[in-house]
Coordinates of C-alpha atoms and ligand atoms in Angstrom, one line a residue:
M1 CA 36.8 126.4 46.7
L2 CA 40.3 128.4 47.0
K3 CA 43.5 126.6 48.3
F4 CA 46.9 127.4 50.4
I5 CA 49.6 126.4 51.3
G6 CA 52.1 127.6 54.5
K7 CA 54.2 125.4 56.8
G8 CA 52.1 122.1 58.5
V9 CA 53.6 123.0 62.0
C10 CA 50.8 120.9 64.2
G11 CA 49.6 117.9 62.7
G12 CA 45.8 116.5 63.0
T13 CA 42.9 117.9 60.4
A14 CA 40.1 120.6 61.4
I15 CA 36.6 121.4 59.3
G16 CA 34.9 124.3 61.0
P17 CA 34.3 128.2 60.3
A18 CA 36.9 131.1 60.0
V19 CA 37.3 133.7 62.8
I20 CA 39.8 136.7 61.5
Y21 CA 41.4 137.9 64.3
K22 CA 42.2 141.4 64.1
K23 CA 44.6 143.0 66.0
E24 CA 42.9 146.5 66.2
E25 CA 39.2 145.4 67.2
L26 CA 40.5 145.9 71.0
K27 CA 37.3 144.6 72.8
I28 CA 37.5 145.9 77.0
K29 CA 37.0 143.6 79.3
R30 CA 35.4 145.5 82.7
I31 CA 37.8 143.3 85.4
A32 CA 37.5 144.0 89.6
V33 CA 41.0 144.6 90.5
K34 CA 42.5 144.3 94.0
D35 CA 45.4 147.0 94.1
S36 CA 43.7 150.0 92.2
E37 CA 47.2 151.5 92.6
N38 CA 48.7 149.5 90.6
E39 CA 46.5 149.8 88.4
I40 CA 47.4 154.1 88.1
L41 CA 51.3 153.1 88.1
R42 CA 50.2 151.3 84.8
F43 CA 48.1 153.8 83.3
E44 CA 50.9 156.2 83.9
K45 CA 53.2 153.8 82.2
A46 CA 51.1 153.1 79.5
K47 CA 51.0 157.3 78.8
K48 CA 54.9 157.8 79.1
K49 CA 55.3 154.9 77.0
S50 CA 52.6 156.7 74.5
A51 CA 53.7 160.3 74.8
D52 CA 57.3 158.7 73.8
M53 CA 55.5 157.1 70.6
L54 CA 53.8 159.6 69.6
R55 CA 57.1 162.3 69.6
E56 CA 58.5 159.5 67.6
I57 CA 55.7 159.5 65.1
Y58 CA 55.4 163.6 65.2
E59 CA 59.2 163.4 64.0
K60 CA 58.3 161.5 61.3
A61 CA 55.1 163.2 60.6
L62 CA 57.6 166.1 60.5
I63 CA 60.4 166.0 57.9
E64 CA 57.1 163.3 55.3
V65 CA 54.2 165.7 55.4
G66 CA 55.6 168.5 57.1
E67 CA 54.7 170.9 60.1
T68 CA 50.8 171.3 59.3
G69 CA 50.5 167.8 59.0
A70 CA 52.3 167.1 62.1
E71 CA 50.7 169.0 63.8
I72 CA 48.2 166.3 65.2
F73 CA 50.8 164.3 67.2
Q74 CA 51.5 168.1 69.6
I75 CA 47.8 167.5 69.8
H76 CA 47.5 164.5 70.5
L77 CA 50.4 164.9 72.8
M78 CA 48.4 168.3 75.0
M79 CA 45.3 165.2 74.6
L80 CA 46.7 162.8 76.5
D81 CA 48.0 165.4 80.2
D82 CA 44.2 166.2 79.9
E83 CA 44.1 167.2 83.4
D84 CA 40.3 166.0 82.8
F85 CA 40.8 163.8 81.0
N86 CA 43.6 161.9 83.3
A87 CA 41.4 162.9 86.3
S88 CA 38.2 160.3 84.8
V89 CA 40.9 157.7 84.8
R90 CA 41.6 157.3 88.3
R91 CA 38.5 157.8 89.4
I92 CA 37.4 155.5 87.8
I93 CA 39.6 153.4 88.4
V94 CA 39.6 153.9 92.5
H95 CA 35.7 154.4 92.7
Q96 CA 35.3 151.2 91.0
M97 CA 37.9 149.4 91.4
V98 CA 38.6 148.0 87.5
N99 CA 41.4 147.8 84.9
A100 CA 43.0 150.2 83.4
E101 CA 41.8 149.7 80.2
Y102 CA 37.9 149.7 80.9
A103 CA 38.3 153.1 82.8
I104 CA 40.1 154.7 80.0
S105 CA 37.9 153.7 77.1
V106 CA 35.4 154.7 79.4
T107 CA 36.2 158.4 79.5
A108 CA 37.4 157.9 75.7
E109 CA 33.5 157.5 75.6
N110 CA 31.7 160.4 77.6
F111 CA 35.2 162.8 76.3
A112 CA 34.4 161.3 72.7
H113 CA 30.7 162.1 73.2
M114 CA 31.4 165.0 74.5
F115 CA 32.8 166.6 71.7
S116 CA 30.8 165.5 69.4
S117 CA 28.0 166.7 70.1
M118 CA 29.2 170.3 70.1
D119 CA 28.5 173.1 67.4
D120 CA 32.3 173.7 67.0
H121 CA 33.1 172.0 63.7
Y122 CA 36.4 172.2 65.4
M123 CA 35.4 170.4 68.6
K124 CA 33.5 168.0 66.6
A125 CA 36.4 166.1 65.4
R126 CA 38.0 166.0 68.1
A127 CA 35.9 162.8 69.1
I128 CA 37.9 160.7 66.9
D129 CA 41.6 161.9 68.3
V130 CA 40.1 160.8 71.8
K131 CA 39.2 157.5 70.7
D132 CA 43.1 157.0 69.0
I133 CA 44.2 158.2 71.9
S134 CA 42.7 156.1 74.4
E135 CA 43.3 152.8 72.1
R136 CA 47.3 153.9 72.2
L137 CA 47.2 153.7 75.4
I138 CA 45.0 150.5 75.8
L139 CA 47.5 149.1 73.2
A140 CA 50.9 150.3 75.5
L141 CA 48.9 148.5 78.2
D142 CA 49.2 145.5 76.3
K143 CA 46.3 143.5 77.4
A144 CA 43.5 144.8 75.9
R145 CA 41.2 141.6 74.6
G146 CA 39.7 139.3 76.8
S147 CA 39.3 135.5 76.6
D148 CA 35.3 135.1 75.0
T149 CA 36.1 136.1 71.3
L150 CA 35.2 133.7 70.1
E151 CA 31.0 132.2 70.0
R152 CA 31.3 128.8 68.7
P153 CA 34.2 126.5 67.9
S154 CA 36.3 128.2 64.6
I155 CA 39.4 128.4 63.0
I156 CA 41.4 131.3 63.5
C157 CA 43.2 133.5 61.1
A158 CA 45.5 135.7 62.1
R159 CA 47.9 138.2 60.4
D160 CA 50.2 136.6 63.3
L161 CA 49.7 135.9 67.0
T162 CA 52.1 136.5 69.9
P163 CA 52.0 133.9 73.1
S164 CA 50.2 135.9 75.1
E165 CA 46.7 136.6 72.8
T166 CA 47.3 133.2 71.6
V167 CA 46.0 131.6 75.3
L168 CA 43.6 134.5 75.5
F169 CA 41.6 132.7 73.4
D170 CA 39.0 129.8 74.5
K171 CA 41.0 126.3 73.9
E172 CA 38.0 124.2 74.0
K173 CA 36.7 126.6 71.3
I174 CA 40.2 126.3 69.0
L175 CA 39.4 124.3 65.9
G176 CA 43.2 125.6 64.4
F177 CA 45.0 127.8 63.5
I178 CA 46.6 130.0 60.8
T179 CA 49.2 132.7 60.4
T180 CA 50.1 134.6 57.4
H181 CA 53.5 135.5 59.0
G182 CA 55.2 133.7 62.2
S183 CA 57.7 130.9 62.1
A184 CA 57.9 127.3 63.0
N185 CA 59.5 127.7 66.4
S186 CA 57.8 131.1 67.4
H187 CA 56.1 130.3 70.8
T188 CA 52.7 130.5 68.9
A189 CA 53.4 127.4 66.8
I190 CA 55.0 125.5 70.3
L191 CA 51.6 126.5 72.0
A192 CA 50.0 125.0 69.0
R193 CA 51.3 121.7 69.2
N194 CA 51.2 121.2 73.3
M195 CA 47.8 122.4 72.7
N196 CA 47.4 119.4 69.9
I197 CA 45.7 122.0 67.7
P198 CA 46.4 121.5 64.1
A199 CA 48.1 124.8 63.0
V200 CA 49.4 126.4 59.9
I201 CA 52.2 129.2 59.8
G202 CA 53.0 131.4 57.0
V203 CA 50.3 131.0 54.6
G204 CA 51.3 134.7 53.2
D205 CA 49.1 137.8 53.2
S206 CA 46.9 137.1 50.2
F207 CA 44.7 134.2 52.4
L208 CA 43.4 137.1 54.5
L209 CA 42.2 138.8 52.0
N210 CA 40.4 136.0 50.2
V211 CA 38.8 134.6 54.0
K212 CA 35.5 135.9 55.6
E213 CA 34.3 135.7 59.3
G214 CA 32.2 132.3 58.9
D215 CA 34.2 131.0 56.0
L216 CA 34.6 127.5 55.6
L217 CA 37.4 125.7 55.9
A218 CA 38.6 122.7 55.8
V219 CA 42.6 122.9 57.6
D220 CA 46.0 119.6 57.3
G221 CA 48.4 120.6 59.8
R222 CA 50.2 118.1 58.4
A223 CA 50.2 118.5 55.1
G224 CA 50.2 123.0 55.6
E225 CA 47.3 122.7 53.2
I226 CA 43.7 125.0 53.8
F227 CA 40.8 125.0 51.7
V228 CA 38.2 127.9 52.0
E229 CA 34.7 126.7 50.8
P230 CA 36.1 123.2 50.5
D231 CA 33.9 121.0 48.0
S232 CA 32.3 117.8 48.7
E233 CA 35.1 115.9 47.8
T234 CA 37.6 117.7 49.5
V235 CA 35.7 117.8 52.9
I236 CA 36.1 113.6 52.5
K237 CA 39.9 113.5 51.5
I238 CA 39.9 115.3 55.1
R239 CA 38.1 113.5 57.3
E240 CA 39.4 109.9 55.8
K241 CA 42.6 111.9 56.8
E242 CA 41.3 112.9 60.3
N243 CA 40.2 108.7 60.5
E244 CA 43.7 107.5 59.2
N245 CA 45.5 109.5 61.5
Q246 CA 42.4 108.2 64.6
E247 CA 43.8 105.1 63.0
K248 CA 47.5 105.4 64.1
K249 CA 46.5 106.7 67.4
E250 CA 45.0 103.7 68.6
L251 CA 48.3 101.5 67.0
L252 CA 50.3 104.0 69.9
K253 CA 47.7 103.2 72.3
K254 CA 49.2 99.6 72.5
L255 CA 52.3 101.2 74.2
R256 CA 50.3 102.8 76.9
G257 CA 52.2 102.0 80.4
K258 CA 55.0 100.0 78.3
E259 CA 58.2 101.1 79.2
N260 CA 60.7 103.2 77.1
I261 CA 63.1 101.5 76.8
T262 CA 65.8 100.7 73.3
L263 CA 66.6 97.5 71.7
D264 CA 69.3 97.1 73.4
G265 CA 68.2 97.8 77.5
K266 CA 68.6 101.4 77.2
K267 CA 66.1 103.7 79.6
I268 CA 64.8 107.0 79.0
N269 CA 62.5 108.7 80.7
I270 CA 60.2 110.2 78.5
F271 CA 58.1 113.8 79.8
A272 CA 55.6 116.3 79.5
N273 CA 56.1 120.2 78.4
I274 CA 52.7 121.8 79.7
Q275 CA 51.8 125.6 80.0
G276 CA 49.4 124.9 82.8
T277 CA 47.3 123.1 85.3
E278 CA 44.6 122.8 82.3
D279 CA 47.3 120.8 80.3
I280 CA 47.1 118.0 83.3
G281 CA 44.7 115.6 81.3
A282 CA 46.4 115.4 78.4
V283 CA 49.5 114.5 80.8
L284 CA 48.6 111.5 82.4
A285 CA 45.9 110.4 79.1
S286 CA 49.4 110.5 76.9
D287 CA 50.9 108.2 79.5
A288 CA 54.2 110.5 80.7
G289 CA 56.4 109.3 83.0
G290 CA 56.5 113.3 83.8
V291 CA 56.4 116.2 83.6
G292 CA 59.8 117.4 82.4
L293 CA 58.8 121.6 81.5
F294 CA 55.8 123.4 83.5
R295 CA 56.2 126.8 81.5
S296 CA 55.5 128.9 84.8
E297 CA 55.8 132.5 82.8
F298 CA 51.7 131.1 81.4
L299 CA 50.9 132.0 85.2
Y300 CA 51.9 135.4 84.5
L301 CA 50.5 135.8 81.5
D302 CA 46.6 135.7 81.3
K303 CA 46.7 138.2 84.4
D304 CA 46.4 141.5 84.8
T305 CA 48.9 141.8 87.9
F306 CA 51.7 139.1 89.3
P307 CA 49.7 135.4 91.2
G308 CA 50.4 136.0 94.6
E309 CA 52.0 133.3 96.5
D310 CA 48.6 131.4 97.2
E311 CA 47.4 131.3 93.9
Q312 CA 50.8 129.4 92.6
F313 CA 51.4 127.1 95.6
E314 CA 47.8 126.0 94.7
A315 CA 48.8 125.6 90.8
Y316 CA 51.9 124.1 91.7
K317 CA 50.1 121.5 93.7
K318 CA 47.1 120.8 91.4
V319 CA 50.2 119.7 89.1
L320 CA 52.2 117.3 91.5
V321 CA 49.3 116.1 93.7
A322 CA 47.5 114.9 89.8
M323 CA 51.2 113.5 89.1
S324 CA 51.0 110.9 92.3
G325 CA 54.5 111.0 92.3
K326 CA 55.5 110.8 89.6
K327 CA 58.5 114.0 88.9
V328 CA 57.5 117.5 88.2
I329 CA 60.0 120.2 86.5
I330 CA 58.5 123.5 87.3
R331 CA 60.4 126.4 85.1
T332 CA 60.2 129.4 86.8
L333 CA 59.8 133.0 85.2
D334 CA 60.6 132.5 81.4
I335 CA 59.7 136.3 80.6
G336 CA 60.8 138.8 78.4
A337 CA 62.0 138.7 74.7
D338 CA 57.9 137.6 72.9
K339 CA 55.9 136.7 76.5
K340 CA 54.8 140.1 77.6
A341 CA 52.6 141.1 80.5
G342 CA 51.9 144.7 80.8
Y343 CA 51.9 144.8 84.0
F344 CA 55.3 143.9 84.0
S345 CA 56.4 147.0 82.5
L346 CA 59.5 146.4 81.0
D347 CA 61.3 148.8 78.9
D348 CA 61.4 148.9 75.4
E349 CA 64.0 147.2 73.8
E350 CA 65.8 147.2 70.6
N351 CA 67.3 143.4 70.8
P352 CA 64.1 141.7 73.4
A353 CA 65.2 138.6 72.5
L354 CA 69.0 139.4 73.7
G355 CA 67.8 141.1 77.0
L356 CA 65.7 141.0 80.3
R357 CA 64.5 137.8 79.7
G358 CA 64.1 134.5 81.7
L359 CA 66.3 134.5 84.8
R360 CA 68.2 138.0 84.1
L361 CA 65.4 139.8 84.8
C362 CA 64.3 137.1 87.7
L363 CA 67.6 138.6 89.1
K364 CA 67.4 141.7 88.8
R365 CA 63.5 141.9 90.4
P366 CA 65.0 139.2 92.6
E367 CA 60.8 140.0 95.0
I368 CA 59.1 137.7 92.0
L369 CA 61.3 134.9 92.1
K370 CA 61.3 134.5 95.9
T371 CA 57.5 134.6 95.5
Q372 CA 57.6 132.1 93.2
L373 CA 60.2 130.0 94.9
R374 CA 58.0 130.2 98.3
A375 CA 55.1 128.7 96.1
L376 CA 57.5 126.5 95.2
F377 CA 58.5 125.1 98.1
S378 CA 55.3 125.1 99.6
A379 CA 54.6 123.2 97.5
S380 CA 57.6 120.7 97.7
K381 CA 56.0 118.2 99.7
F382 CA 52.7 117.0 97.7
G383 CA 54.7 116.0 95.1
S384 CA 58.6 114.7 93.0
L385 CA 59.5 118.6 92.3
G386 CA 62.2 119.7 89.9
I387 CA 62.4 123.3 89.6
M388 CA 65.0 124.7 86.7
F389 CA 66.0 128.3 85.9
P390 CA 65.7 129.6 82.7
M391 CA 68.5 131.6 80.3
V392 CA 71.5 130.9 82.6
T393 CA 74.7 132.4 80.7
N394 CA 76.7 133.6 83.1
F395 CA 78.8 131.2 86.3
W396 CA 77.7 133.6 89.3
E397 CA 73.9 133.9 88.2
G398 CA 73.9 129.8 89.3
E399 CA 75.9 131.0 92.4
R400 CA 72.8 133.1 93.3
I401 CA 70.6 131.1 92.3
I402 CA 71.7 128.7 94.9
E403 CA 71.8 131.9 97.3
I404 CA 69.0 132.3 96.6
V405 CA 67.3 129.6 97.0
R406 CA 69.0 129.5 100.4
E407 CA 67.6 132.8 101.8
V408 CA 64.0 131.1 100.6
K409 CA 64.7 127.2 102.2
S410 CA 65.6 129.7 105.2
E411 CA 62.6 132.2 105.0
L412 CA 60.7 129.5 104.8
D413 CA 62.2 127.8 107.9
R414 CA 61.6 130.7 110.0
D415 CA 57.6 130.6 108.7
G416 CA 57.3 127.3 110.0
I417 CA 56.4 126.9 106.3
P418 CA 57.7 122.2 105.7
Y419 CA 59.2 121.9 102.7
S420 CA 60.0 118.4 100.9
G421 CA 63.6 117.9 101.2
D422 CA 64.3 116.1 98.1
V423 CA 64.0 118.9 95.1
E424 CA 66.3 118.7 92.7
L425 CA 67.7 121.4 91.2
G426 CA 68.7 122.3 87.7
I427 CA 68.6 124.6 84.4
M428 CA 68.3 124.8 81.7
I429 CA 71.1 125.1 79.2
E430 CA 69.7 127.8 75.9
T431 CA 72.7 129.9 75.4
P432 CA 75.8 128.5 73.9
A433 CA 77.7 129.6 77.0
A434 CA 75.7 128.2 80.0
A435 CA 76.7 125.2 77.7
L436 CA 80.5 125.8 77.7
I437 CA 80.7 126.5 81.1
S438 CA 78.3 123.0 81.6
D439 CA 81.3 121.7 83.5
K440 CA 81.7 124.0 86.5
L441 CA 77.8 124.9 86.4
A442 CA 77.5 121.6 86.1
A443 CA 79.5 121.5 90.1
L444 CA 76.2 123.6 91.4
F445 CA 72.8 121.4 89.9
D446 CA 71.9 118.3 89.6
F447 CA 70.8 118.1 86.5
F448 CA 70.6 119.6 82.9
S449 CA 67.6 120.8 80.3
I450 CA 68.2 121.7 76.8
G451 CA 65.7 124.5 75.9
T452 CA 67.0 123.9 71.9
N453 CA 64.9 126.7 70.9
D454 CA 67.1 129.2 72.2
L455 CA 69.8 127.2 71.9
S456 CA 69.1 126.6 68.6
Q457 CA 68.3 130.5 68.3
Y458 CA 71.6 132.2 70.4
T459 CA 74.1 129.4 68.7
L460 CA 73.4 130.5 64.8
A461 CA 71.9 133.9 65.7
C462 CA 68.9 134.0 64.1
D463 CA 65.9 135.0 65.1
R464 CA 63.4 132.2 66.5
Q465 CA 60.5 134.1 65.7
N466 CA 61.9 135.4 61.9
P467 CA 60.3 133.0 59.0
N468 CA 62.6 135.2 56.5
I469 CA 65.6 132.9 57.9
E470 CA 64.2 130.0 58.8
E471 CA 66.8 128.4 56.0
F472 CA 69.8 129.8 58.1
F473 CA 67.8 128.2 61.2
D474 CA 69.0 125.0 60.8
P475 CA 68.5 122.9 64.7
Y476 CA 70.4 119.7 63.3
H477 CA 73.6 122.5 62.9
E478 CA 76.6 120.3 64.1
G479 CA 77.7 123.3 66.8
I480 CA 74.3 122.7 68.4
M481 CA 74.8 119.0 68.6
K482 CA 79.0 119.5 70.1
L483 CA 76.9 122.0 72.7
I484 CA 74.7 118.8 73.6
K485 CA 77.1 116.9 73.8
M486 CA 79.7 118.9 75.7
S487 CA 76.2 119.4 79.0
A488 CA 75.9 115.8 78.3
D489 CA 79.3 114.8 79.3
S490 CA 80.0 117.8 82.2
I491 CA 77.0 117.0 84.0
H492 CA 77.1 112.7 84.1
K493 CA 81.1 113.5 85.2
E494 CA 79.1 115.2 88.8
G495 CA 77.0 112.1 89.1
G496 CA 73.3 114.5 87.5
W497 CA 70.7 114.1 84.3
I498 CA 70.7 115.6 81.2
G499 CA 67.0 116.0 79.7
I500 CA 65.9 117.8 76.9
C501 CA 63.1 120.4 76.5
G502 CA 62.9 121.8 73.4
E503 CA 61.2 120.9 70.7
L504 CA 63.7 118.8 69.3
A505 CA 63.2 116.5 71.8
G506 CA 60.5 115.1 70.2
D507 CA 62.5 115.3 66.3
L508 CA 61.9 111.6 65.8
T509 CA 65.1 111.9 63.0
L510 CA 67.2 112.4 66.4
T511 CA 66.6 110.3 68.4
E512 CA 69.3 107.8 67.6
S513 CA 71.2 111.0 68.5
F514 CA 69.8 112.2 71.2
L515 CA 70.5 109.0 72.9
K516 CA 74.1 107.8 72.1
M517 CA 74.6 111.2 73.2
G518 CA 73.4 109.4 76.4
I519 CA 70.4 112.0 77.2
D520 CA 68.6 110.5 79.4
E521 CA 64.7 112.2 79.9
L522 CA 63.4 113.8 76.5
S523 CA 60.3 116.6 77.3
V524 CA 58.1 116.2 74.6
S525 CA 53.9 117.3 73.7
P526 CA 51.5 115.1 75.5
S527 CA 50.1 114.1 71.9
E528 CA 53.8 113.4 71.3
I529 CA 54.5 110.8 74.2
L530 CA 53.6 107.7 72.3
K531 CA 55.3 108.6 68.5
L532 CA 57.9 108.8 70.9
R533 CA 57.8 105.5 72.6
D534 CA 57.4 104.3 69.7
K535 CA 60.6 105.6 68.1
V536 CA 62.2 104.4 71.3
R537 CA 62.2 101.1 71.4
K538 CA 63.2 100.6 67.9
T539 CA 66.6 102.4 68.7
K540 CA 69.3 100.7 69.1
V541 CA 71.9 103.0 71.1
G542 CA 75.3 100.2 70.8
D543 CA 78.6 101.2 72.4
N544 CA 79.1 104.7 71.4
Ligands
PEP601 C1 63.6 126.3 74.9 O1 64.1 127.4 74.7 O2 64.1 125.4 73.9 C2 62.7 126.2 75.4 C3 62.2 124.8 75.6 O3 62.0 127.0 76.1 P1 60.6 127.9 75.5 O4 60.7 127.5 74.3 O5 60.1 128.3 76.1 O6 61.9 128.9 75.0
MG602 MG1 63.5 129.2 76.1

């Protein structure tokens, strides 16, 4: 038995076989598409991206291994432009109406086969190059893996996982996550918490060197402990812990149906964070008072092309109907930074967290935002909807949001599509700039919701993805608390309300401070609702 220690980011225990997730293994799925032109566009963009990369590699190789060694990348560049190769990919896309990944992989197989059956040694060797190029192209498309990689319930072991990789797994079959890298504030860690799946991150490289596919693993997501091929004593201990957790959960269940009220009578809302309609069951089971953050970008991430208005409408309607009149706050698309989907064709950025993400992308490409808003407003009559916008920085962005909402409403009026007149509009406070001008922004909106994950990242100038600077990433920093308090005072002055939907909302050591600041709502993973209710009911706020 071997033992490894990392950072537990989601409690609970798991025992099951290891699945080693390797990014190099491209599993290409044949996916039917409706819009072949868009697929061809994706292919062209992937080609450009691959060519840029190859040119960079060529320059580097030229310095490091000289002209002869670097020549191969010139050949790759030429092959990328090979007319027969390109024509074949386009033909497969158009005639078979399939995704670009599939068309590239079939073309590469055919070409590799053709080369390897040639007599000329030089040409024979080109087979491997074709495969290399096709893999580069497919990676540049950023949508390589299928969601059906798990054959049985397993514990996923990886170097690191991006949010889109995480969501592509079949959730029902994930027993736990272990990554050798990654940080507690990454979206992958948040996803694990939201899915309520035991997760340990930052275990170190030696872990993957010592674990094979199929090895039995026992994971304690609270202690951050992992046992490879555990002995029977350890298995018993882990199972006992699971039972203890179960008992605690049973105790908490007694709080179902009870109010979120402090010892001295202050009531607050405790809502749930969700990724999509598949989380509704967990929300209902958790006894949440509403949905405080629906990260709508996950509707876009698990796709090869933009979800249309109707598809989005159905998803929003489903959540609103299921919550039967309880508040549902849906955040508009927050794509960019670590959440990427190939079909957005976003340029690579040197500092993606400071780049074109969230509202910025939506304001640059308003047609995307408008489609989403049309779907949201059309669904609004099925429940109590709040819409909030991420990553606001400037006052003019707030004004522009109001203007776009007005435009969308008049389009719906013109089309005779009904919508509720009570939709609340809010923004996330995730940048220090927004908190500092919250007095002005408060006049435009009904509510604020503090995204403490990003507010911490931007206030502390610490990348939330970077595990090497975790000791500098102090989410309790006085500066962050001041910005939250400032925002609360601003919105209350205008008669609005304020919530917190970042990970700090579930930090029980801060509950008292937040309540004292006047926070009206806390939104956490469904699994944390009752723990938070318990804490609120044991807290005294006083007169402030
Ligand atoms: C946040 O930044 O705190 C937040 C809730 O948004 P996300 O984690 O999705 O960026
Ligand atoms: Mg955020």
